[in-house]
Short mmCIF file of C-alpha atoms and ligand atoms in Angstrom, two decimals:
data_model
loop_
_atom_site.label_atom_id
_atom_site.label_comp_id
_atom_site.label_asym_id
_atom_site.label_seq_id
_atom_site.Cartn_x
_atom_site.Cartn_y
_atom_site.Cartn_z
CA UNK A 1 -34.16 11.44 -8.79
CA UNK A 2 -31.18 9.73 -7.87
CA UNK A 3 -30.00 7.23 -4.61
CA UNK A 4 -27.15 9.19 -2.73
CA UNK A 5 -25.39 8.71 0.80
CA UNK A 6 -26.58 11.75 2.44
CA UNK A 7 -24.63 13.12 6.26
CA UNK A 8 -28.12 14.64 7.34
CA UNK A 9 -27.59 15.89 10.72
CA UNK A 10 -24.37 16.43 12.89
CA UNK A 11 -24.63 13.48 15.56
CA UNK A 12 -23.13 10.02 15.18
CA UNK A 13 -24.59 7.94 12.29
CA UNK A 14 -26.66 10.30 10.87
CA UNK A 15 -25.81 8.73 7.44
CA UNK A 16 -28.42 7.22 5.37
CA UNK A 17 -29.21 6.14 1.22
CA UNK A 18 -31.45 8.64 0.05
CA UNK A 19 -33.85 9.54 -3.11
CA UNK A 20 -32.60 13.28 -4.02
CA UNK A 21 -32.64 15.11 -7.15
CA UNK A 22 -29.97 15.23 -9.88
CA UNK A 23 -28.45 18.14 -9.45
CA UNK A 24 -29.18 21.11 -12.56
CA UNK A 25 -26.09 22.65 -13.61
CA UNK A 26 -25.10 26.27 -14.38
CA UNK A 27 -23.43 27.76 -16.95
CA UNK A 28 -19.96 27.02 -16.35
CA UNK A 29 -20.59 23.80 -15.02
CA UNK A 30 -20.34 20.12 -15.95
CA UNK A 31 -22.94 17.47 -14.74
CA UNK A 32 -20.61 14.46 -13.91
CA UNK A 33 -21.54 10.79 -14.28
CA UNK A 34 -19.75 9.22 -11.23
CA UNK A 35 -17.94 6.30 -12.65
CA UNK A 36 -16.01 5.96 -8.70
CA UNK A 37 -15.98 7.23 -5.73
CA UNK A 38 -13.53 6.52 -2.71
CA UNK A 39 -14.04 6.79 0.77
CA UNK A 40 -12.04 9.18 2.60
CA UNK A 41 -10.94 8.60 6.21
CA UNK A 42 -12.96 12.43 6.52
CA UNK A 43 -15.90 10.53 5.05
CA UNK A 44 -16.17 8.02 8.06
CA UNK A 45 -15.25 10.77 10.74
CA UNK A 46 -18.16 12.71 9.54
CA UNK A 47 -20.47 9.22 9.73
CA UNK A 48 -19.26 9.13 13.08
CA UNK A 49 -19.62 12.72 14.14
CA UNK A 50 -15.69 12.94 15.17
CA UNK A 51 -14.79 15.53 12.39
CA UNK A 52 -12.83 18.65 12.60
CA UNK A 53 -14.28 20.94 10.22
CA UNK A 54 -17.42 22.74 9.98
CA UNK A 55 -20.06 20.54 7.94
CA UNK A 56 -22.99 22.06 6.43
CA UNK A 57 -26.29 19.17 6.90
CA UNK A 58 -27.34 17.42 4.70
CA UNK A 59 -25.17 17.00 2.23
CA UNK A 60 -23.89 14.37 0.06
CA UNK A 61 -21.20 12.67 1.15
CA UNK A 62 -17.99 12.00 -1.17
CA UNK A 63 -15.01 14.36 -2.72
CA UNK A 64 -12.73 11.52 -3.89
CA UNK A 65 -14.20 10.97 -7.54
CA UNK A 66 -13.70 10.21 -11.30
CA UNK A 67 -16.13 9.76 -14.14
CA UNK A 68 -17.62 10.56 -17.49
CA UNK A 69 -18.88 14.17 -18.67
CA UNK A 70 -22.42 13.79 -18.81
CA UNK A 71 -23.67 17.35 -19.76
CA UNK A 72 -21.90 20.67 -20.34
CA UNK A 73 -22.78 24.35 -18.98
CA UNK A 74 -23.45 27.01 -21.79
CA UNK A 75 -19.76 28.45 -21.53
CA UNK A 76 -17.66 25.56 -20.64
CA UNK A 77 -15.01 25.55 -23.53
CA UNK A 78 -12.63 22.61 -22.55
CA UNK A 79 -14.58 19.50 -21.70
CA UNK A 80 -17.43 17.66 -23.55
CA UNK A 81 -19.96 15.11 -23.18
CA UNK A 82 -17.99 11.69 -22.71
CA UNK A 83 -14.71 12.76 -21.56
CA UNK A 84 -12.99 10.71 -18.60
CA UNK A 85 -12.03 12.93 -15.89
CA UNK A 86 -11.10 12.99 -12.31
CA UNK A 87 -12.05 16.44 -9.88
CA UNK A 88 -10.43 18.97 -7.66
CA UNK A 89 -12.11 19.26 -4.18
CA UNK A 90 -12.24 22.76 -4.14
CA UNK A 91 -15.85 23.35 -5.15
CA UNK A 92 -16.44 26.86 -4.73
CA UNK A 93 -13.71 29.13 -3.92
CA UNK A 94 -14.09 33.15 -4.62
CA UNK A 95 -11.76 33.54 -7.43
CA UNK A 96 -10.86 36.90 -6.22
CA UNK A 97 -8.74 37.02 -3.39
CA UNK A 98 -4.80 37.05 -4.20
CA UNK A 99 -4.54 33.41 -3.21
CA UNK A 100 -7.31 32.36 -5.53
CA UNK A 101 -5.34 34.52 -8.20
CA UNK A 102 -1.82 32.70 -7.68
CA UNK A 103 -3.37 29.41 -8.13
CA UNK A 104 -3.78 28.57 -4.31
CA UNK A 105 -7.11 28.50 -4.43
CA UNK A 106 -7.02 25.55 -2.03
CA UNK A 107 -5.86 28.03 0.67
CA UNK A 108 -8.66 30.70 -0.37
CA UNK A 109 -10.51 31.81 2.99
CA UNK A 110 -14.36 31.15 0.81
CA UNK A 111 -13.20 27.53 -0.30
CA UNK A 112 -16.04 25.15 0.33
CA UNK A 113 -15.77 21.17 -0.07
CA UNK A 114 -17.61 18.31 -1.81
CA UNK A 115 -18.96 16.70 0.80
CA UNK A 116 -18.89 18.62 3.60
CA UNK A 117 -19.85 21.88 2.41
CA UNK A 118 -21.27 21.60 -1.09
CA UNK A 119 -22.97 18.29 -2.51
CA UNK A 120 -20.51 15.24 -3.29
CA UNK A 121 -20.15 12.14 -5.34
CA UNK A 122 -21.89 9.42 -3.71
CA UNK A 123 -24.44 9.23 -5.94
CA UNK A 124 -25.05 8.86 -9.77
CA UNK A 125 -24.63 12.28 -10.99
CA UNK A 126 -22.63 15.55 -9.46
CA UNK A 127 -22.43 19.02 -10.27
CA UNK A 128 -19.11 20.33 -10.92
CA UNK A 129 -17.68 23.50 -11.92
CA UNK A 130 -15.40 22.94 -14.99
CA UNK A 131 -12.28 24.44 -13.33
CA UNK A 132 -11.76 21.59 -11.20
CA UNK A 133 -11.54 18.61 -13.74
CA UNK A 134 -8.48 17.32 -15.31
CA UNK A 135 -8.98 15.35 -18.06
CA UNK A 136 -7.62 11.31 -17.45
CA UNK A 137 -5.90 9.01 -20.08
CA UNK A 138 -8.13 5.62 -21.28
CA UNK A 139 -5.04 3.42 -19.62
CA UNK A 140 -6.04 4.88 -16.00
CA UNK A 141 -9.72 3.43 -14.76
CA UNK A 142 -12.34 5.14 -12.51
CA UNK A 143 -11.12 2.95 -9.41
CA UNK A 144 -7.61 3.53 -9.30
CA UNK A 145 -8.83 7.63 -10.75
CA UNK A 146 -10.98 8.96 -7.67
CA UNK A 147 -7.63 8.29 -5.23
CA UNK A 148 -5.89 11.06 -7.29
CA UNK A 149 -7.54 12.94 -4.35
CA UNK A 150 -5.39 11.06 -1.18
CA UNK A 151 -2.47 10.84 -3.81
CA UNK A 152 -2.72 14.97 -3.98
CA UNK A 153 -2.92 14.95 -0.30
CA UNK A 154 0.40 13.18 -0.01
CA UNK A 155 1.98 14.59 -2.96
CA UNK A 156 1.57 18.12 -1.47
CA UNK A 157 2.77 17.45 1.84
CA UNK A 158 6.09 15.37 1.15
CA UNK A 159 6.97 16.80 -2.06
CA UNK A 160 5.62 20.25 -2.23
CA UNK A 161 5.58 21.27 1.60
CA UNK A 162 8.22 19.63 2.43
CA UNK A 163 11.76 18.76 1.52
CA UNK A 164 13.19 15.29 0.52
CA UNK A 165 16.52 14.41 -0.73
CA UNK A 166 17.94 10.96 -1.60
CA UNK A 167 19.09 9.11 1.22
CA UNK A 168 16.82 11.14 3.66
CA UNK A 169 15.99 9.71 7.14
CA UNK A 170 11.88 10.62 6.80
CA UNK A 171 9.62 9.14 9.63
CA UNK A 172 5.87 9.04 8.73
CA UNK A 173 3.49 8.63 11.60
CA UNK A 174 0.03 7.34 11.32
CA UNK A 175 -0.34 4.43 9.04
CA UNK A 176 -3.50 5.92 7.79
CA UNK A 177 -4.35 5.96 3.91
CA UNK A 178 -2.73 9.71 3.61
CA UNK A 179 0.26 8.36 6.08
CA UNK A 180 0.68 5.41 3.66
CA UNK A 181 0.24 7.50 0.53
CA UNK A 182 2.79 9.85 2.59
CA UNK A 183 5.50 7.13 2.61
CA UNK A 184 4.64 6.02 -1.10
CA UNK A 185 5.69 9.41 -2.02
CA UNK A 186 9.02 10.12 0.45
CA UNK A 187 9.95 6.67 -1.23
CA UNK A 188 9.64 7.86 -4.54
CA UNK A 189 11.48 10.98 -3.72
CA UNK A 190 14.13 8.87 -2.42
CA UNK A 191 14.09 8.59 1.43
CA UNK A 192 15.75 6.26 2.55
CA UNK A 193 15.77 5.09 6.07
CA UNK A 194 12.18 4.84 5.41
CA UNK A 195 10.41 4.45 8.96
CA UNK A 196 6.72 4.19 9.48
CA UNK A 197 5.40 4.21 13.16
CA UNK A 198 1.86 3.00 14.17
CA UNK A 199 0.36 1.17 17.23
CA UNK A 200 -0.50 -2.26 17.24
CA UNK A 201 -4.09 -2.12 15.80
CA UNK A 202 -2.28 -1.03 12.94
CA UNK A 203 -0.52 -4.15 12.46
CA UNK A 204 -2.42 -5.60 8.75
CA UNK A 205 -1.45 -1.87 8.00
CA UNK A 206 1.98 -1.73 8.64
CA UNK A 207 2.52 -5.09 5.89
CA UNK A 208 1.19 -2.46 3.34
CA UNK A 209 3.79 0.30 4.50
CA UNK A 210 6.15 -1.86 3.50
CA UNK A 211 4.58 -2.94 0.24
CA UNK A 212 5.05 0.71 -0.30
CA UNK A 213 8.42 1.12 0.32
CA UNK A 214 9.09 1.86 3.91
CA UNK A 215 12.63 0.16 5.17
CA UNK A 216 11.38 -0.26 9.18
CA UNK A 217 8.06 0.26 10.50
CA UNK A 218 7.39 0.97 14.56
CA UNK A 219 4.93 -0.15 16.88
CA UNK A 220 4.97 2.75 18.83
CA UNK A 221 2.56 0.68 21.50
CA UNK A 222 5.25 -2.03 22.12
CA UNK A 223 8.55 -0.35 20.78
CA UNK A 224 10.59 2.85 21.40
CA UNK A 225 10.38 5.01 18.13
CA UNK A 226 12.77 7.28 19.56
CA UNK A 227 15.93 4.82 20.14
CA UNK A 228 14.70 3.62 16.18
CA UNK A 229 15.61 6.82 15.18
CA UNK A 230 18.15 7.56 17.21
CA UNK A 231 19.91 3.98 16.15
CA UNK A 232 19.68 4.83 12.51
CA UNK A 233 20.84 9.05 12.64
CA UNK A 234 22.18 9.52 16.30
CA UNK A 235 20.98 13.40 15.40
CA UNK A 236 17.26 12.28 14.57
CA UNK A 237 14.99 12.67 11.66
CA UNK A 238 15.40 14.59 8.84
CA UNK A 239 11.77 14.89 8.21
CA UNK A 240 8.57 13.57 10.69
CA UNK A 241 5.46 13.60 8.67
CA UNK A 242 2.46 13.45 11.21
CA UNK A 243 -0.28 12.49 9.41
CA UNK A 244 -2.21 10.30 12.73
CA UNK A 245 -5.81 11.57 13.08
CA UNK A 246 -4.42 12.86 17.08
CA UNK A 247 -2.82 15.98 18.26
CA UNK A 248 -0.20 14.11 20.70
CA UNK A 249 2.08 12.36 18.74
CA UNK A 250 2.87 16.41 17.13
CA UNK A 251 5.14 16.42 20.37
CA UNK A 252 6.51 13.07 19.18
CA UNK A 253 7.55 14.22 16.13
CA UNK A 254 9.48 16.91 17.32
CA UNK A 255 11.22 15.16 19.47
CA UNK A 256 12.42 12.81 16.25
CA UNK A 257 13.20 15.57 14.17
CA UNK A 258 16.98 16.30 14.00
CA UNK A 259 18.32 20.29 14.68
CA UNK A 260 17.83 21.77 11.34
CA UNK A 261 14.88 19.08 10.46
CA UNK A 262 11.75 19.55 9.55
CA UNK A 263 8.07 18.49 10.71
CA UNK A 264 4.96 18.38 8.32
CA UNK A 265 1.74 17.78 10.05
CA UNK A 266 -0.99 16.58 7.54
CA UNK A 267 -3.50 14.83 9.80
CA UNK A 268 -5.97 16.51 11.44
CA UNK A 269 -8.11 16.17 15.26
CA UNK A 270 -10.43 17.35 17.23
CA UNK A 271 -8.28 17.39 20.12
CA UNK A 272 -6.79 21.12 21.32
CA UNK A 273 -3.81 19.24 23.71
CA UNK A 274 -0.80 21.19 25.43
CA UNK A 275 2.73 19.89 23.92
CA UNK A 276 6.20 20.98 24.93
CA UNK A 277 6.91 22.98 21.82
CA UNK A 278 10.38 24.07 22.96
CA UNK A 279 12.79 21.54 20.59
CA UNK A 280 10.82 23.51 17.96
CA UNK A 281 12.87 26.53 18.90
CA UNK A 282 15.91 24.78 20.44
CA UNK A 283 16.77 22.34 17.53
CA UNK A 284 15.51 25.03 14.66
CA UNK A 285 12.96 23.19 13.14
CA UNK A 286 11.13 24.38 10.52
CA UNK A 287 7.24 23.22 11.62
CA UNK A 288 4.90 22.97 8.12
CA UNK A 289 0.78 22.58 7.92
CA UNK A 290 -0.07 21.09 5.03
CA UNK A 291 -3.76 21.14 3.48
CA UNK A 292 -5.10 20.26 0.28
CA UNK A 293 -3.74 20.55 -3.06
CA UNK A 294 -3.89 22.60 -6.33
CA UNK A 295 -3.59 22.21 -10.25
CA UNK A 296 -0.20 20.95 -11.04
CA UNK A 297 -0.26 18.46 -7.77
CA UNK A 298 -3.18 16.72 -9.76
CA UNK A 299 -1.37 16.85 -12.99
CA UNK A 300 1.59 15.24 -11.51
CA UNK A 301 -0.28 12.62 -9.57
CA UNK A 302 -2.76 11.85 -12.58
CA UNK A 303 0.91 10.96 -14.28
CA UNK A 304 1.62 8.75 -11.07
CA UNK A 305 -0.96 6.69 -10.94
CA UNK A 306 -1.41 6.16 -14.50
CA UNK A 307 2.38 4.56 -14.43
CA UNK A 308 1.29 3.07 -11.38
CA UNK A 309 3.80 4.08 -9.39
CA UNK A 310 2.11 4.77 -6.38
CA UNK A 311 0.95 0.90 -6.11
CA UNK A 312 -2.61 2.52 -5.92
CA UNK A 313 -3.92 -1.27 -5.65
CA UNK A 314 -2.21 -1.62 -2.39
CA UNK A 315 -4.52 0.34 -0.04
CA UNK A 316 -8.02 -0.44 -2.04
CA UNK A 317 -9.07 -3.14 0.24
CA UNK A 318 -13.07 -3.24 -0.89
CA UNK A 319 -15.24 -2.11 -3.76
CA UNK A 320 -18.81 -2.30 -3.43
CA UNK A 321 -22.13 -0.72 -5.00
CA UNK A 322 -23.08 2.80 -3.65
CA UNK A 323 -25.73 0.41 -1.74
CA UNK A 324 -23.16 -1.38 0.18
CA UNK A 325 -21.71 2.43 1.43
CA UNK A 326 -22.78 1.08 5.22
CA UNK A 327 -19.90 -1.73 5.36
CA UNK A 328 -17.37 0.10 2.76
CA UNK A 329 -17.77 2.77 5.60
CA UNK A 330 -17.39 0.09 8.74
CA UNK A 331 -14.65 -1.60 7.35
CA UNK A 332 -12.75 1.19 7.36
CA UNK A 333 -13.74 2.32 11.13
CA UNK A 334 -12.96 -1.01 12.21
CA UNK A 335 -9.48 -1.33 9.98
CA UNK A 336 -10.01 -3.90 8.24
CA UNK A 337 -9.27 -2.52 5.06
CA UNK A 338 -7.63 0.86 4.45
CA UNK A 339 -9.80 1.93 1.69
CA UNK A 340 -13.11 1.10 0.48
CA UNK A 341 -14.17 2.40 -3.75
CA UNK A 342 -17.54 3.24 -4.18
CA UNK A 343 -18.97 2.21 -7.53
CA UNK A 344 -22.36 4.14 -8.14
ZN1 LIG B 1 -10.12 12.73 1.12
ZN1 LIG B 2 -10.28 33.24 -2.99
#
């Protein structure tokens, strides 16, 4: 048996530590020793019953992970006992369909979760299927490892699903951990005005946004984003990036975008809310989803992190045992950090 923070039923705070088994592995599985495990924003919707995606109860909790190959399935090849890795999300997908087969498994209609939808990593031990590990260099630790995950996030949404070029006006809104992670990576890929908009709660949040790069940042509760914008590129945005956890400010970002621009929503909400989608067709912008992530995003971002180039450190705000989960969780909720790291 093992201690693991288990979502058990779908009402608010129907989280709890819990004796359950270590999981048995099949054949082309590995048996993971968690060495960390970072909370995801999803993490503490689902605590708090605010989610946006089906969630199968109970289940354990965490898809953010790295750690040590305890035990190998009977035909896994490529990974032995004691190798440092880091794993995909994507814990069952069909292999089948032609997405699957093209190596966007992440979009594949069967894909099921850790954590939501198939057993996570908050806990000692986790079962994994061997196709989703990457293998991680001794230079790159478990902590700053398990936020390949938000870093794959990011990386897929500025630099795969969307378009950057150097000296790019690119507004991220939402000073979230993927909106921060967002502007890490425009920054990289050289935007530059930089602008990150937020409300005032977001205040300790919008310091970090510029830790990471961004050249103005916008309280959108006190000041007006648009004449920001507007005073910078008297067309707009190049790119908008919402990645808030609400459906409103989608209408925001369209207004920001410039005609031609583009818009790449990456945060999610519960909230179905009627938007005046005309500039869409007016100004011809091109209007992007973006979910997930697939092999060569982790590659890339495995790279990142291990040069540090993400400044990784900058949105870990607490680490705690797997038995303080209840305040890594709250802190979050309450923002005062942006990301807790589980250490079981
Ligand atoms: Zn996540
Ligand atoms: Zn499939």
């Amino acid at each position: 048996m093992q201690a693991a923070v288990v979502h058990y039923a779908l009402e608010p705070l129907a989280v709890e530590l819990r004796e359950v088994a270590v999981p048995e592995i099949g054949a082309d599985d590995v048996l993971l020793r968690v060495g960390a495990v970072s909370v995801c924003g999803s993490d503490v919707h689902q605590a708090y019953n605010t989610h946006s995606w089906r969630v199968s109860v109970p289940v354990v909790l965490g898809h953010e992970f790295a750690g040590t190959v305890a035990e190998v399935g009977r035909v896994v090849k490529c990974f032995r006992e004691g190798d440092r890795v880091v794993s995909e999300t994507a814990a069952e997908v069909c292999g089948d369909c032609v997405l699957c087969r093209t190596g966007r498994y992440n979009l594949c209609p069967h894909r099921k979760g850790f954590g939501y939808g198939i057993d996570g990593a908050m806990a000692s031990y986790v079962k994994v299927p061997a196709r989703c590990l990457h293998r991680i260099p001794d230079s790159l630790p478990f902590e700053l490892a398990c936020l390949a995950e938000p870093h794959a996030v990011a990386f897929n949404a500025m630099c795969v699903n969307s378009m950057i070029r150097p000296g790019d006006l690119v507004v991220v809104v939402g000073p979230g951990p993927i909106g921060l992670l967002c502007a890490r990576m425009a920054a990289l890929a050289g935007a530059n005005p930089l602008i990150v908009v937020g409300l005032s709660s977001d205040a300790p949040r919008f310091e970090t946004a510029v830790r990471l790069g961004a050249t103005h940042v916008v309280d959108a509760g006190r000041d007006d984003v648009e004449a920001v914008v507007r005073g910078l590129n008297p067309l707009g945005a190049d790119l908008v990036c919402d990645a808030s956890g609400a459906s409103r400010p989608l209408d925001l970002a369209l207004r920001l975008a410039r005609p031609d621009g583009q818009v790449t929503k990456v945060g999610w909400s519960p909230d179905p809310v009627a938007i005046d989608i005309n500039p869409l067709v007016q100004k011809n912008i091109r209007l992007q989803g973006s979910f997930s992530h697939n092999f060569p995003i982790w590659e890339r971002v495995i790279h990142l992190l291990d040069r540090r180039l993400t400044c990784p450190e900058a949105i870990v705000g607490m680490t705690a045992p797997l038995e303080g989960w209840r305040e890594a969780f709250t802190a979050m909720h309450e923002g005062r950090v942006i990301k807790s790291v589980l250490i079981p």
